[in-house]
mmCIF file with all atom_site columns, C-alpha atoms and ligand atoms in Angstrom:
data_model
loop_
_atom_site.group_PDB
_atom_site.id
_atom_site.type_symbol
_atom_site.label_atom_id
_atom_site.label_alt_id
_atom_site.label_comp_id
_atom_site.label_asym_id
_atom_site.label_entity_id
_atom_site.label_seq_id
_atom_site.pdbx_PDB_ins_code
_atom_site.Cartn_x
_atom_site.Cartn_y
_atom_site.Cartn_z
_atom_site.occupancy
_atom_site.B_iso_or_equiv
_atom_site.pdbx_formal_charge
_atom_site.auth_seq_id
_atom_site.auth_comp_id
_atom_site.auth_asym_id
_atom_site.auth_atom_id
_atom_site.pdbx_PDB_model_num
ATOM   1   C CA  . UNK A 1 1   ? 139.664 84.961 83.338  1.00 0.00 ? 723  UNK A CA  1
ATOM   2   C CA  . UNK A 1 2   ? 136.564 83.047 84.428  1.00 0.00 ? 724  UNK A CA  1
ATOM   3   C CA  . UNK A 1 3   ? 133.750 83.067 81.886  1.00 0.00 ? 725  UNK A CA  1
ATOM   4   C CA  . UNK A 1 4   ? 130.395 84.382 83.155  1.00 0.00 ? 726  UNK A CA  1
ATOM   5   C CA  . UNK A 1 5   ? 128.011 81.452 83.646  1.00 0.00 ? 727  UNK A CA  1
ATOM   6   C CA  . UNK A 1 6   ? 125.126 81.355 81.217  1.00 0.00 ? 728  UNK A CA  1
ATOM   7   C CA  . UNK A 1 7   ? 122.362 81.737 83.853  1.00 0.00 ? 729  UNK A CA  1
ATOM   8   C CA  . UNK A 1 8   ? 121.944 83.046 87.385  1.00 0.00 ? 730  UNK A CA  1
ATOM   9   C CA  . UNK A 1 9   ? 121.474 80.665 90.287  1.00 0.00 ? 731  UNK A CA  1
ATOM   10  C CA  . UNK A 1 10  ? 117.672 80.640 90.257  1.00 0.00 ? 732  UNK A CA  1
ATOM   11  C CA  . UNK A 1 11  ? 117.403 79.334 93.803  1.00 0.00 ? 733  UNK A CA  1
ATOM   12  C CA  . UNK A 1 12  ? 119.252 82.293 95.354  1.00 0.00 ? 734  UNK A CA  1
ATOM   13  C CA  . UNK A 1 13  ? 118.403 85.017 92.816  1.00 0.00 ? 735  UNK A CA  1
ATOM   14  C CA  . UNK A 1 14  ? 114.876 85.578 94.147  1.00 0.00 ? 736  UNK A CA  1
ATOM   15  C CA  . UNK A 1 15  ? 116.216 85.765 97.723  1.00 0.00 ? 737  UNK A CA  1
ATOM   16  C CA  . UNK A 1 16  ? 118.793 88.409 96.831  1.00 0.00 ? 738  UNK A CA  1
ATOM   17  C CA  . UNK A 1 17  ? 117.251 90.689 94.213  1.00 0.00 ? 739  UNK A CA  1
ATOM   18  C CA  . UNK A 1 18  ? 114.041 92.693 93.964  1.00 0.00 ? 740  UNK A CA  1
ATOM   19  C CA  . UNK A 1 19  ? 112.002 91.279 91.089  1.00 0.00 ? 741  UNK A CA  1
ATOM   20  C CA  . UNK A 1 20  ? 111.488 94.752 89.612  1.00 0.00 ? 742  UNK A CA  1
ATOM   21  C CA  . UNK A 1 21  ? 115.205 94.825 88.708  1.00 0.00 ? 743  UNK A CA  1
ATOM   22  C CA  . UNK A 1 22  ? 115.142 91.518 86.850  1.00 0.00 ? 744  UNK A CA  1
ATOM   23  C CA  . UNK A 1 23  ? 115.629 91.754 83.077  1.00 0.00 ? 745  UNK A CA  1
ATOM   24  C CA  . UNK A 1 24  ? 112.344 89.907 82.363  1.00 0.00 ? 746  UNK A CA  1
ATOM   25  C CA  . UNK A 1 25  ? 110.178 91.895 84.777  1.00 0.00 ? 747  UNK A CA  1
ATOM   26  C CA  . UNK A 1 26  ? 107.020 93.042 82.973  1.00 0.00 ? 748  UNK A CA  1
ATOM   27  C CA  . UNK A 1 27  ? 103.974 94.238 84.891  1.00 0.00 ? 749  UNK A CA  1
ATOM   28  C CA  . UNK A 1 28  ? 101.529 93.994 81.998  1.00 0.00 ? 750  UNK A CA  1
ATOM   29  C CA  . UNK A 1 29  ? 100.356 90.761 80.460  1.00 0.00 ? 751  UNK A CA  1
ATOM   30  C CA  . UNK A 1 30  ? 102.832 89.897 77.729  1.00 0.00 ? 752  UNK A CA  1
ATOM   31  C CA  . UNK A 1 31  ? 101.403 91.719 74.654  1.00 0.00 ? 753  UNK A CA  1
ATOM   32  C CA  . UNK A 1 32  ? 101.912 88.724 72.354  1.00 0.00 ? 754  UNK A CA  1
ATOM   33  C CA  . UNK A 1 33  ? 99.968  86.459 74.700  1.00 0.00 ? 755  UNK A CA  1
ATOM   34  C CA  . UNK A 1 34  ? 97.277  89.122 75.168  1.00 0.00 ? 756  UNK A CA  1
ATOM   35  C CA  . UNK A 1 35  ? 96.897  89.382 71.378  1.00 0.00 ? 757  UNK A CA  1
ATOM   36  C CA  . UNK A 1 36  ? 96.662  85.602 70.964  1.00 0.00 ? 758  UNK A CA  1
ATOM   37  C CA  . UNK A 1 37  ? 94.058  85.257 73.741  1.00 0.00 ? 759  UNK A CA  1
ATOM   38  C CA  . UNK A 1 38  ? 91.954  88.055 72.238  1.00 0.00 ? 760  UNK A CA  1
ATOM   39  C CA  . UNK A 1 39  ? 92.172  86.577 68.743  1.00 0.00 ? 761  UNK A CA  1
ATOM   40  C CA  . UNK A 1 40  ? 90.996  83.210 70.060  1.00 0.00 ? 762  UNK A CA  1
ATOM   41  C CA  . UNK A 1 41  ? 88.393  84.695 72.442  1.00 0.00 ? 763  UNK A CA  1
ATOM   42  C CA  . UNK A 1 42  ? 89.934  82.844 75.382  1.00 0.00 ? 764  UNK A CA  1
ATOM   43  C CA  . UNK A 1 43  ? 89.148  84.063 78.910  1.00 0.00 ? 765  UNK A CA  1
ATOM   44  C CA  . UNK A 1 44  ? 88.455  81.006 81.035  1.00 0.00 ? 766  UNK A CA  1
ATOM   45  C CA  . UNK A 1 45  ? 89.900  77.605 81.869  1.00 0.00 ? 767  UNK A CA  1
ATOM   46  C CA  . UNK A 1 46  ? 93.001  76.333 83.646  1.00 0.00 ? 768  UNK A CA  1
ATOM   47  C CA  . UNK A 1 47  ? 96.304  78.048 82.834  1.00 0.00 ? 769  UNK A CA  1
ATOM   48  C CA  . UNK A 1 48  ? 99.729  76.978 84.010  1.00 0.00 ? 770  UNK A CA  1
ATOM   49  C CA  . UNK A 1 49  ? 102.538 79.556 84.011  1.00 0.00 ? 771  UNK A CA  1
ATOM   50  C CA  . UNK A 1 50  ? 105.784 77.563 83.838  1.00 0.00 ? 772  UNK A CA  1
ATOM   51  C CA  . UNK A 1 51  ? 108.759 79.368 85.397  1.00 0.00 ? 773  UNK A CA  1
ATOM   52  C CA  . UNK A 1 52  ? 106.451 82.019 86.795  1.00 0.00 ? 774  UNK A CA  1
ATOM   53  C CA  . UNK A 1 53  ? 109.213 83.968 88.603  1.00 0.00 ? 775  UNK A CA  1
ATOM   54  C CA  . UNK A 1 54  ? 107.776 87.370 89.657  1.00 0.00 ? 776  UNK A CA  1
ATOM   55  C CA  . UNK A 1 55  ? 104.285 85.987 88.824  1.00 0.00 ? 777  UNK A CA  1
ATOM   56  C CA  . UNK A 1 56  ? 103.174 89.160 87.036  1.00 0.00 ? 778  UNK A CA  1
ATOM   57  C CA  . UNK A 1 57  ? 101.986 87.023 84.119  1.00 0.00 ? 779  UNK A CA  1
ATOM   58  C CA  . UNK A 1 58  ? 100.139 84.605 86.396  1.00 0.00 ? 780  UNK A CA  1
ATOM   59  C CA  . UNK A 1 59  ? 98.418  87.520 88.108  1.00 0.00 ? 781  UNK A CA  1
ATOM   60  C CA  . UNK A 1 60  ? 97.356  89.138 84.841  1.00 0.00 ? 782  UNK A CA  1
ATOM   61  C CA  . UNK A 1 61  ? 95.985  85.821 83.584  1.00 0.00 ? 783  UNK A CA  1
ATOM   62  C CA  . UNK A 1 62  ? 93.990  85.515 86.799  1.00 0.00 ? 784  UNK A CA  1
ATOM   63  C CA  . UNK A 1 63  ? 92.647  89.069 86.260  1.00 0.00 ? 785  UNK A CA  1
ATOM   64  C CA  . UNK A 1 64  ? 91.521  88.030 82.780  1.00 0.00 ? 786  UNK A CA  1
ATOM   65  C CA  . UNK A 1 65  ? 89.401  85.225 84.272  1.00 0.00 ? 787  UNK A CA  1
ATOM   66  C CA  . UNK A 1 66  ? 91.576  82.102 84.166  1.00 0.00 ? 788  UNK A CA  1
ATOM   67  C CA  . UNK A 1 67  ? 92.256  79.683 87.049  1.00 0.00 ? 789  UNK A CA  1
ATOM   68  C CA  . UNK A 1 68  ? 96.017  79.918 87.316  1.00 0.00 ? 790  UNK A CA  1
ATOM   69  C CA  . UNK A 1 69  ? 98.814  77.721 88.621  1.00 0.00 ? 791  UNK A CA  1
ATOM   70  C CA  . UNK A 1 70  ? 102.304 79.223 88.754  1.00 0.00 ? 792  UNK A CA  1
ATOM   71  C CA  . UNK A 1 71  ? 105.331 76.938 89.015  1.00 0.00 ? 793  UNK A CA  1
ATOM   72  C CA  . UNK A 1 72  ? 109.010 77.672 89.432  1.00 0.00 ? 794  UNK A CA  1
ATOM   73  C CA  . UNK A 1 73  ? 112.246 75.972 90.399  1.00 0.00 ? 795  UNK A CA  1
ATOM   74  C CA  . UNK A 1 74  ? 112.927 78.729 92.907  1.00 0.00 ? 796  UNK A CA  1
ATOM   75  C CA  . UNK A 1 75  ? 111.506 78.250 96.404  1.00 0.00 ? 797  UNK A CA  1
ATOM   76  C CA  . UNK A 1 76  ? 111.916 81.975 97.124  1.00 0.00 ? 798  UNK A CA  1
ATOM   77  C CA  . UNK A 1 77  ? 109.920 82.949 94.018  1.00 0.00 ? 799  UNK A CA  1
ATOM   78  C CA  . UNK A 1 78  ? 107.146 80.532 94.994  1.00 0.00 ? 800  UNK A CA  1
ATOM   79  C CA  . UNK A 1 79  ? 107.045 81.739 98.616  1.00 0.00 ? 801  UNK A CA  1
ATOM   80  C CA  . UNK A 1 80  ? 106.886 85.344 97.441  1.00 0.00 ? 802  UNK A CA  1
ATOM   81  C CA  . UNK A 1 81  ? 104.037 84.472 95.074  1.00 0.00 ? 803  UNK A CA  1
ATOM   82  C CA  . UNK A 1 82  ? 102.085 82.672 97.795  1.00 0.00 ? 804  UNK A CA  1
ATOM   83  C CA  . UNK A 1 83  ? 102.390 85.691 100.072 1.00 0.00 ? 805  UNK A CA  1
ATOM   84  C CA  . UNK A 1 84  ? 101.382 88.285 97.468  1.00 0.00 ? 806  UNK A CA  1
ATOM   85  C CA  . UNK A 1 85  ? 98.878  86.594 95.180  1.00 0.00 ? 807  UNK A CA  1
ATOM   86  C CA  . UNK A 1 86  ? 96.387  84.550 97.187  1.00 0.00 ? 808  UNK A CA  1
ATOM   87  C CA  . UNK A 1 87  ? 94.134  83.697 94.233  1.00 0.00 ? 809  UNK A CA  1
ATOM   88  C CA  . UNK A 1 88  ? 96.834  81.772 92.429  1.00 0.00 ? 810  UNK A CA  1
ATOM   89  C CA  . UNK A 1 89  ? 98.008  78.251 93.146  1.00 0.00 ? 811  UNK A CA  1
ATOM   90  C CA  . UNK A 1 90  ? 101.814 78.167 93.420  1.00 0.00 ? 812  UNK A CA  1
ATOM   91  C CA  . UNK A 1 91  ? 103.884 74.993 93.204  1.00 0.00 ? 813  UNK A CA  1
ATOM   92  C CA  . UNK A 1 92  ? 107.639 74.691 93.495  1.00 0.00 ? 814  UNK A CA  1
ATOM   93  C CA  . UNK A 1 93  ? 108.579 72.385 90.630  1.00 0.00 ? 815  UNK A CA  1
ATOM   94  C CA  . UNK A 1 94  ? 111.476 71.667 88.327  1.00 0.00 ? 816  UNK A CA  1
ATOM   95  C CA  . UNK A 1 95  ? 109.857 71.274 84.921  1.00 0.00 ? 817  UNK A CA  1
ATOM   96  C CA  . UNK A 1 96  ? 112.540 68.835 83.758  1.00 0.00 ? 818  UNK A CA  1
ATOM   97  C CA  . UNK A 1 97  ? 112.129 66.641 86.834  1.00 0.00 ? 819  UNK A CA  1
ATOM   98  C CA  . UNK A 1 98  ? 108.516 67.403 87.466  1.00 0.00 ? 820  UNK A CA  1
ATOM   99  C CA  . UNK A 1 99  ? 106.082 66.136 90.076  1.00 0.00 ? 821  UNK A CA  1
ATOM   100 C CA  . UNK A 1 100 ? 103.134 68.005 88.589  1.00 0.00 ? 822  UNK A CA  1
ATOM   101 C CA  . UNK A 1 101 ? 99.909  66.036 88.416  1.00 0.00 ? 823  UNK A CA  1
ATOM   102 C CA  . UNK A 1 102 ? 96.811  67.126 86.558  1.00 0.00 ? 824  UNK A CA  1
ATOM   103 C CA  . UNK A 1 103 ? 95.849  68.529 83.213  1.00 0.00 ? 825  UNK A CA  1
ATOM   104 C CA  . UNK A 1 104 ? 95.665  72.129 82.134  1.00 0.00 ? 826  UNK A CA  1
ATOM   105 C CA  . UNK A 1 105 ? 93.890  73.802 79.212  1.00 0.00 ? 827  UNK A CA  1
ATOM   106 C CA  . UNK A 1 106 ? 96.715  76.247 78.484  1.00 0.00 ? 828  UNK A CA  1
ATOM   107 C CA  . UNK A 1 107 ? 100.367 76.666 79.375  1.00 0.00 ? 829  UNK A CA  1
ATOM   108 C CA  . UNK A 1 108 ? 102.458 79.809 79.163  1.00 0.00 ? 830  UNK A CA  1
ATOM   109 C CA  . UNK A 1 109 ? 106.227 79.720 79.177  1.00 0.00 ? 831  UNK A CA  1
ATOM   110 C CA  . UNK A 1 110 ? 107.769 83.137 79.021  1.00 0.00 ? 832  UNK A CA  1
ATOM   111 C CA  . UNK A 1 111 ? 111.466 82.616 79.369  1.00 0.00 ? 833  UNK A CA  1
ATOM   112 C CA  . UNK A 1 112 ? 111.831 79.266 81.133  1.00 0.00 ? 834  UNK A CA  1
ATOM   113 C CA  . UNK A 1 113 ? 112.346 76.939 78.153  1.00 0.00 ? 835  UNK A CA  1
ATOM   114 C CA  . UNK A 1 114 ? 115.052 79.131 76.636  1.00 0.00 ? 836  UNK A CA  1
ATOM   115 C CA  . UNK A 1 115 ? 117.040 78.860 79.887  1.00 0.00 ? 837  UNK A CA  1
ATOM   116 C CA  . UNK A 1 116 ? 117.118 75.070 80.005  1.00 0.00 ? 838  UNK A CA  1
ATOM   117 C CA  . UNK A 1 117 ? 120.182 72.995 79.322  1.00 0.00 ? 839  UNK A CA  1
ATOM   118 C CA  . UNK A 1 118 ? 119.760 71.721 75.717  1.00 0.00 ? 840  UNK A CA  1
ATOM   119 C CA  . UNK A 1 119 ? 119.960 68.122 76.949  1.00 0.00 ? 841  UNK A CA  1
ATOM   120 C CA  . UNK A 1 120 ? 116.836 68.719 79.094  1.00 0.00 ? 842  UNK A CA  1
ATOM   121 C CA  . UNK A 1 121 ? 114.637 69.911 76.225  1.00 0.00 ? 843  UNK A CA  1
ATOM   122 C CA  . UNK A 1 122 ? 113.170 66.474 75.356  1.00 0.00 ? 844  UNK A CA  1
ATOM   123 C CA  . UNK A 1 123 ? 112.204 65.953 79.034  1.00 0.00 ? 845  UNK A CA  1
ATOM   124 C CA  . UNK A 1 124 ? 110.543 69.371 79.052  1.00 0.00 ? 846  UNK A CA  1
ATOM   125 C CA  . UNK A 1 125 ? 108.522 68.517 75.938  1.00 0.00 ? 847  UNK A CA  1
ATOM   126 C CA  . UNK A 1 126 ? 107.386 65.173 77.417  1.00 0.00 ? 848  UNK A CA  1
ATOM   127 C CA  . UNK A 1 127 ? 106.417 66.768 80.714  1.00 0.00 ? 849  UNK A CA  1
ATOM   128 C CA  . UNK A 1 128 ? 104.453 69.617 79.173  1.00 0.00 ? 850  UNK A CA  1
ATOM   129 C CA  . UNK A 1 129 ? 102.752 67.180 76.781  1.00 0.00 ? 851  UNK A CA  1
ATOM   130 C CA  . UNK A 1 130 ? 101.740 65.134 79.841  1.00 0.00 ? 852  UNK A CA  1
ATOM   131 C CA  . UNK A 1 131 ? 100.076 68.021 81.670  1.00 0.00 ? 853  UNK A CA  1
ATOM   132 C CA  . UNK A 1 132 ? 98.109  69.384 78.703  1.00 0.00 ? 854  UNK A CA  1
ATOM   133 C CA  . UNK A 1 133 ? 95.078  67.619 77.340  1.00 0.00 ? 855  UNK A CA  1
ATOM   134 C CA  . UNK A 1 134 ? 94.690  67.052 73.576  1.00 0.00 ? 856  UNK A CA  1
ATOM   135 C CA  . UNK A 1 135 ? 93.799  70.306 71.834  1.00 0.00 ? 857  UNK A CA  1
ATOM   136 C CA  . UNK A 1 136 ? 95.331  72.418 74.619  1.00 0.00 ? 858  UNK A CA  1
ATOM   137 C CA  . UNK A 1 137 ? 97.687  75.270 73.709  1.00 0.00 ? 859  UNK A CA  1
ATOM   138 C CA  . UNK A 1 138 ? 101.229 75.940 74.809  1.00 0.00 ? 860  UNK A CA  1
ATOM   139 C CA  . UNK A 1 139 ? 102.201 79.608 74.362  1.00 0.00 ? 861  UNK A CA  1
ATOM   140 C CA  . UNK A 1 140 ? 105.968 79.832 74.268  1.00 0.00 ? 862  UNK A CA  1
ATOM   141 C CA  . UNK A 1 141 ? 108.143 82.942 74.264  1.00 0.00 ? 863  UNK A CA  1
ATOM   142 C CA  . UNK A 1 142 ? 111.895 82.654 73.757  1.00 0.00 ? 864  UNK A CA  1
ATOM   143 C CA  . UNK A 1 143 ? 114.776 84.701 72.455  1.00 0.00 ? 865  UNK A CA  1
ATOM   144 C CA  . UNK A 1 144 ? 115.039 84.691 68.659  1.00 0.00 ? 866  UNK A CA  1
ATOM   145 C CA  . UNK A 1 145 ? 117.931 83.374 66.570  1.00 0.00 ? 867  UNK A CA  1
ATOM   146 C CA  . UNK A 1 146 ? 118.059 86.935 65.207  1.00 0.00 ? 868  UNK A CA  1
ATOM   147 C CA  . UNK A 1 147 ? 119.253 88.217 68.587  1.00 0.00 ? 869  UNK A CA  1
ATOM   148 C CA  . UNK A 1 148 ? 123.034 88.099 68.911  1.00 0.00 ? 870  UNK A CA  1
ATOM   149 C CA  . UNK A 1 149 ? 124.500 85.622 71.383  1.00 0.00 ? 871  UNK A CA  1
ATOM   150 C CA  . UNK A 1 150 ? 125.957 87.596 74.269  1.00 0.00 ? 872  UNK A CA  1
ATOM   151 C CA  . UNK A 1 151 ? 127.791 84.519 75.594  1.00 0.00 ? 873  UNK A CA  1
ATOM   152 C CA  . UNK A 1 152 ? 125.445 84.374 78.568  1.00 0.00 ? 874  UNK A CA  1
ATOM   153 C CA  . UNK A 1 153 ? 121.691 84.449 79.039  1.00 0.00 ? 875  UNK A CA  1
ATOM   154 C CA  . UNK A 1 154 ? 118.996 82.638 77.075  1.00 0.00 ? 876  UNK A CA  1
ATOM   155 C CA  . UNK A 1 155 ? 119.507 80.284 74.151  1.00 0.00 ? 877  UNK A CA  1
ATOM   156 C CA  . UNK A 1 156 ? 118.221 81.524 70.804  1.00 0.00 ? 878  UNK A CA  1
ATOM   157 C CA  . UNK A 1 157 ? 115.638 79.737 68.619  1.00 0.00 ? 879  UNK A CA  1
ATOM   158 C CA  . UNK A 1 158 ? 114.208 79.734 65.087  1.00 0.00 ? 880  UNK A CA  1
ATOM   159 C CA  . UNK A 1 159 ? 110.692 78.465 64.249  1.00 0.00 ? 881  UNK A CA  1
ATOM   160 C CA  . UNK A 1 160 ? 112.160 75.294 62.724  1.00 0.00 ? 882  UNK A CA  1
ATOM   161 C CA  . UNK A 1 161 ? 113.683 74.435 66.115  1.00 0.00 ? 883  UNK A CA  1
ATOM   162 C CA  . UNK A 1 162 ? 110.191 74.201 67.546  1.00 0.00 ? 884  UNK A CA  1
ATOM   163 C CA  . UNK A 1 163 ? 109.035 71.967 64.697  1.00 0.00 ? 885  UNK A CA  1
ATOM   164 C CA  . UNK A 1 164 ? 112.011 69.707 65.396  1.00 0.00 ? 886  UNK A CA  1
ATOM   165 C CA  . UNK A 1 165 ? 111.759 69.687 69.189  1.00 0.00 ? 887  UNK A CA  1
ATOM   166 C CA  . UNK A 1 166 ? 108.000 69.543 69.726  1.00 0.00 ? 888  UNK A CA  1
ATOM   167 C CA  . UNK A 1 167 ? 106.595 67.673 66.705  1.00 0.00 ? 889  UNK A CA  1
ATOM   168 C CA  . UNK A 1 168 ? 106.109 64.321 68.482  1.00 0.00 ? 890  UNK A CA  1
ATOM   169 C CA  . UNK A 1 169 ? 103.418 65.815 70.754  1.00 0.00 ? 891  UNK A CA  1
ATOM   170 C CA  . UNK A 1 170 ? 102.606 69.272 69.377  1.00 0.00 ? 892  UNK A CA  1
ATOM   171 C CA  . UNK A 1 171 ? 101.686 70.997 66.122  1.00 0.00 ? 893  UNK A CA  1
ATOM   172 C CA  . UNK A 1 172 ? 103.228 74.405 65.583  1.00 0.00 ? 894  UNK A CA  1
ATOM   173 C CA  . UNK A 1 173 ? 100.161 76.578 64.932  1.00 0.00 ? 895  UNK A CA  1
ATOM   174 C CA  . UNK A 1 174 ? 101.947 79.908 64.559  1.00 0.00 ? 896  UNK A CA  1
ATOM   175 C CA  . UNK A 1 175 ? 105.212 81.666 65.255  1.00 0.00 ? 897  UNK A CA  1
ATOM   176 C CA  . UNK A 1 176 ? 105.980 85.336 65.146  1.00 0.00 ? 898  UNK A CA  1
ATOM   177 C CA  . UNK A 1 177 ? 109.075 87.493 65.422  1.00 0.00 ? 899  UNK A CA  1
ATOM   178 C CA  . UNK A 1 178 ? 108.652 89.938 68.269  1.00 0.00 ? 900  UNK A CA  1
ATOM   179 C CA  . UNK A 1 179 ? 110.523 91.374 71.259  1.00 0.00 ? 901  UNK A CA  1
ATOM   180 C CA  . UNK A 1 180 ? 110.911 90.317 74.870  1.00 0.00 ? 902  UNK A CA  1
ATOM   181 C CA  . UNK A 1 181 ? 109.519 93.126 77.036  1.00 0.00 ? 903  UNK A CA  1
ATOM   182 C CA  . UNK A 1 182 ? 111.250 93.689 80.346  1.00 0.00 ? 904  UNK A CA  1
ATOM   183 C CA  . UNK A 1 183 ? 113.582 95.933 82.280  1.00 0.00 ? 905  UNK A CA  1
ATOM   184 C CA  . UNK A 1 184 ? 116.493 96.046 79.809  1.00 0.00 ? 906  UNK A CA  1
ATOM   185 C CA  . UNK A 1 185 ? 117.206 99.367 78.041  1.00 0.00 ? 907  UNK A CA  1
ATOM   186 C CA  . UNK A 1 186 ? 116.526 97.656 74.686  1.00 0.00 ? 908  UNK A CA  1
ATOM   187 C CA  . UNK A 1 187 ? 114.029 94.794 74.324  1.00 0.00 ? 909  UNK A CA  1
ATOM   188 C CA  . UNK A 1 188 ? 115.794 91.677 72.950  1.00 0.00 ? 910  UNK A CA  1
ATOM   189 C CA  . UNK A 1 189 ? 114.482 90.050 69.765  1.00 0.00 ? 911  UNK A CA  1
ATOM   190 C CA  . UNK A 1 190 ? 112.144 87.181 70.546  1.00 0.00 ? 912  UNK A CA  1
ATOM   191 C CA  . UNK A 1 191 ? 109.898 84.496 69.095  1.00 0.00 ? 913  UNK A CA  1
ATOM   192 C CA  . UNK A 1 192 ? 106.336 83.897 70.239  1.00 0.00 ? 914  UNK A CA  1
ATOM   193 C CA  . UNK A 1 193 ? 104.901 80.500 69.280  1.00 0.00 ? 915  UNK A CA  1
ATOM   194 C CA  . UNK A 1 194 ? 101.557 78.810 69.704  1.00 0.00 ? 916  UNK A CA  1
ATOM   195 C CA  . UNK A 1 195 ? 101.718 75.027 69.837  1.00 0.00 ? 917  UNK A CA  1
ATOM   196 C CA  . UNK A 1 196 ? 98.722  72.697 70.016  1.00 0.00 ? 918  UNK A CA  1
ATOM   197 C CA  . UNK A 1 197 ? 98.853  69.404 71.909  1.00 0.00 ? 919  UNK A CA  1
ATOM   198 C CA  . UNK A 1 198 ? 98.190  66.602 69.433  1.00 0.00 ? 920  UNK A CA  1
ATOM   199 C CA  . UNK A 1 199 ? 95.460  64.038 70.130  1.00 0.00 ? 921  UNK A CA  1
HETATM 200 C C1  . SAM B 2 .   ? 113.642 84.514 82.448  1.00 0.00 ? 2065 SAM B C1  1
HETATM 201 S S1  . SAM B 2 .   ? 112.772 84.107 83.933  1.00 0.00 ? 2065 SAM B S1  1
HETATM 202 C C2  . SAM B 2 .   ? 111.097 84.441 83.441  1.00 0.00 ? 2065 SAM B C2  1
HETATM 203 C C3  . SAM B 2 .   ? 110.123 84.561 84.597  1.00 0.00 ? 2065 SAM B C3  1
HETATM 204 C C4  . SAM B 2 .   ? 108.647 84.804 84.221  1.00 0.00 ? 2065 SAM B C4  1
HETATM 205 N N1  . SAM B 2 .   ? 108.141 83.801 83.319  1.00 0.00 ? 2065 SAM B N1  1
HETATM 206 C C5  . SAM B 2 .   ? 108.427 86.173 83.623  1.00 0.00 ? 2065 SAM B C5  1
HETATM 207 O O1  . SAM B 2 .   ? 108.184 86.272 82.408  1.00 0.00 ? 2065 SAM B O1  1
HETATM 208 O O2  . SAM B 2 .   ? 108.495 87.163 84.374  1.00 0.00 ? 2065 SAM B O2  1
HETATM 209 C C6  . SAM B 2 .   ? 112.871 82.322 83.892  1.00 0.00 ? 2065 SAM B C6  1
HETATM 210 C C7  . SAM B 2 .   ? 112.219 81.659 85.085  1.00 0.00 ? 2065 SAM B C7  1
HETATM 211 O O3  . SAM B 2 .   ? 112.285 80.232 84.903  1.00 0.00 ? 2065 SAM B O3  1
HETATM 212 C C8  . SAM B 2 .   ? 112.594 79.626 86.158  1.00 0.00 ? 2065 SAM B C8  1
HETATM 213 N N2  . SAM B 2 .   ? 113.213 78.320 85.866  1.00 0.00 ? 2065 SAM B N2  1
HETATM 214 C C9  . SAM B 2 .   ? 114.451 78.085 85.369  1.00 0.00 ? 2065 SAM B C9  1
HETATM 215 N N3  . SAM B 2 .   ? 114.655 76.757 85.224  1.00 0.00 ? 2065 SAM B N3  1
HETATM 216 C C10 . SAM B 2 .   ? 113.514 76.146 85.630  1.00 0.00 ? 2065 SAM B C10 1
HETATM 217 C C11 . SAM B 2 .   ? 113.100 74.792 85.725  1.00 0.00 ? 2065 SAM B C11 1
HETATM 218 N N4  . SAM B 2 .   ? 113.922 73.791 85.387  1.00 0.00 ? 2065 SAM B N4  1
HETATM 219 N N5  . SAM B 2 .   ? 111.853 74.519 86.180  1.00 0.00 ? 2065 SAM B N5  1
HETATM 220 C C12 . SAM B 2 .   ? 111.026 75.540 86.538  1.00 0.00 ? 2065 SAM B C12 1
HETATM 221 N N6  . SAM B 2 .   ? 111.364 76.834 86.495  1.00 0.00 ? 2065 SAM B N6  1
HETATM 222 C C13 . SAM B 2 .   ? 112.594 77.145 86.034  1.00 0.00 ? 2065 SAM B C13 1
HETATM 223 C C14 . SAM B 2 .   ? 113.502 80.615 86.862  1.00 0.00 ? 2065 SAM B C14 1
HETATM 224 O O4  . SAM B 2 .   ? 113.545 80.453 88.254  1.00 0.00 ? 2065 SAM B O4  1
HETATM 225 C C15 . SAM B 2 .   ? 112.896 81.962 86.429  1.00 0.00 ? 2065 SAM B C15 1
HETATM 226 O O5  . SAM B 2 .   ? 111.942 82.416 87.340  1.00 0.00 ? 2065 SAM B O5  1
#
């Protein structure tokens, strides 16, 4: 029997399926990001939403007052975003082979990093370090090592993984055990981390 592949084909998924049915679909701003922004009194500056997908997070960040860029591997997701959300800049971009130019004050990654092939993680870290200025924050949400491995879907992480993977360019400011809100009957266990770009 053929084993289910770990991830969907991102390029065709957004052509075939309504976003509302996707496991990660969440209309509200991710509550862990909302909490972090409130705690830090952040409401303006340039935000990049990496792997923006349905762009609900990008839109909510725009509503909060940020200038937002949403990027995704999927052309269909980017075209949909451009049509629906005119106030957001959308760029089709593979974050591990990126053509992004510029510097952002904040980055949000809700579910892109944990989908990458492990061998691409160092490239991701270098790229994101390159597009954030010193002192900028990367807010990262992934599945937690406490969630069981279903044999498909996202990789799981512990806080120490972020220390190990990001320490060349980032300091791990905080990490918290939480859940990944979406369209699944039960929210999977997740980690929400704040990382600060080193000088
Ligand atoms: C689990 S979904 C999360 C979508 C969105 N962040 C959200 O929370 O609704 C992961 C997203 O990452 C995108 N993605 C996967 N690999 C990528 C890559 N190498 N570069 C950019 N985006 C990627 C997928 O197309 C998909 O939209």
